[in-house]
């Protein structure tokens, strides 16, 4: 997950939000589940950039996957 987390962080820093879903899909295809760092990176990136729709979607996904908020 470390490799993917770094890519997600770089995409968020460059405001390249369109690629995030693709990165998460790639993680899933490789059998890698998002971890605490992944979720924290996404939550921080979405909130800093006022992407409330993506933030709420992520929170719902986290709850569905049994992750604490």
CSV table of C-alpha atoms in Angstrom, one decimal:
chain,number,residue,atom,x,y,z
A,1,UNK,CA,0.0,0.0,0.0
A,2,UNK,CA,3.0,2.3,0.5
A,3,UNK,CA,3.6,2.7,-3.2
A,4,UNK,CA,-0.1,3.5,-3.9
A,5,UNK,CA,-0.3,5.9,-0.9
A,6,UNK,CA,2.7,7.9,-2.3
A,7,UNK,CA,1.0,8.1,-5.8
A,8,UNK,CA,-2.3,9.2,-4.2
A,9,UNK,CA,-0.5,11.8,-2.2
A,10,UNK,CA,1.3,13.2,-5.3
A,11,UNK,CA,-2.0,13.3,-7.2
A,12,UNK,CA,-3.7,15.2,-4.4
A,13,UNK,CA,-0.8,17.7,-4.1
A,14,UNK,CA,-1.2,18.4,-7.9
A,15,UNK,CA,-5.0,18.6,-7.6
A,16,UNK,CA,-5.3,15.7,-10.0
A,17,UNK,CA,-8.5,14.3,-8.5
A,18,UNK,CA,-9.6,12.5,-11.7
A,19,UNK,CA,-6.9,9.8,-11.3
A,20,UNK,CA,-7.7,8.9,-7.6
A,21,UNK,CA,-10.5,6.5,-8.5
A,22,UNK,CA,-8.3,4.7,-11.0
A,23,UNK,CA,-5.5,4.4,-8.4
A,24,UNK,CA,-8.0,2.9,-5.9
A,25,UNK,CA,-9.2,0.5,-8.6
A,26,UNK,CA,-5.6,-0.6,-9.3
A,27,UNK,CA,-5.1,-1.2,-5.6
A,28,UNK,CA,-8.2,-3.4,-5.6
A,29,UNK,CA,-7.1,-5.3,-8.7
A,30,UNK,CA,-3.8,-6.1,-7.0
A,31,UNK,CA,-5.6,-7.2,-3.9
A,32,UNK,CA,-4.4,-4.3,-1.8
A,33,UNK,CA,-6.8,-2.7,0.6
A,34,UNK,CA,-6.7,0.9,1.5
A,35,UNK,CA,-5.1,1.3,5.0
A,36,UNK,CA,-5.2,4.0,7.6
A,37,UNK,CA,-2.6,6.0,5.8
A,38,UNK,CA,-4.5,5.8,2.5
A,39,UNK,CA,-7.7,7.0,4.1
A,40,UNK,CA,-6.0,9.7,6.1
A,41,UNK,CA,-4.3,11.0,2.9
A,42,UNK,CA,-7.5,11.0,1.0
A,43,UNK,CA,-9.5,12.7,3.8
A,44,UNK,CA,-6.9,15.4,4.2
A,45,UNK,CA,-6.6,16.0,0.4
A,46,UNK,CA,-10.3,16.2,-0.1
A,47,UNK,CA,-10.9,18.5,2.8
A,48,UNK,CA,-8.1,20.9,1.9
A,49,UNK,CA,-9.5,21.2,-1.6
A,50,UNK,CA,-13.1,21.5,-0.5
A,51,UNK,CA,-14.1,18.3,-2.3
A,52,UNK,CA,-17.0,17.6,0.0
A,53,UNK,CA,-18.8,15.2,-2.3
A,54,UNK,CA,-15.7,13.0,-2.5
A,55,UNK,CA,-15.1,13.4,1.2
A,56,UNK,CA,-18.6,12.2,2.0
A,57,UNK,CA,-18.3,9.3,-0.5
A,58,UNK,CA,-15.1,8.2,1.2
A,59,UNK,CA,-16.6,8.4,4.7
A,60,UNK,CA,-19.5,6.1,3.5
A,61,UNK,CA,-17.0,3.7,2.0
A,62,UNK,CA,-15.0,3.7,5.2
A,63,UNK,CA,-18.0,2.9,7.3
A,64,UNK,CA,-19.1,0.2,4.8
A,65,UNK,CA,-15.6,-1.4,5.2
A,66,UNK,CA,-15.8,-1.2,9.0
A,67,UNK,CA,-13.1,1.5,9.3
A,68,UNK,CA,-13.3,4.0,12.2
A,69,UNK,CA,-13.6,7.6,11.5
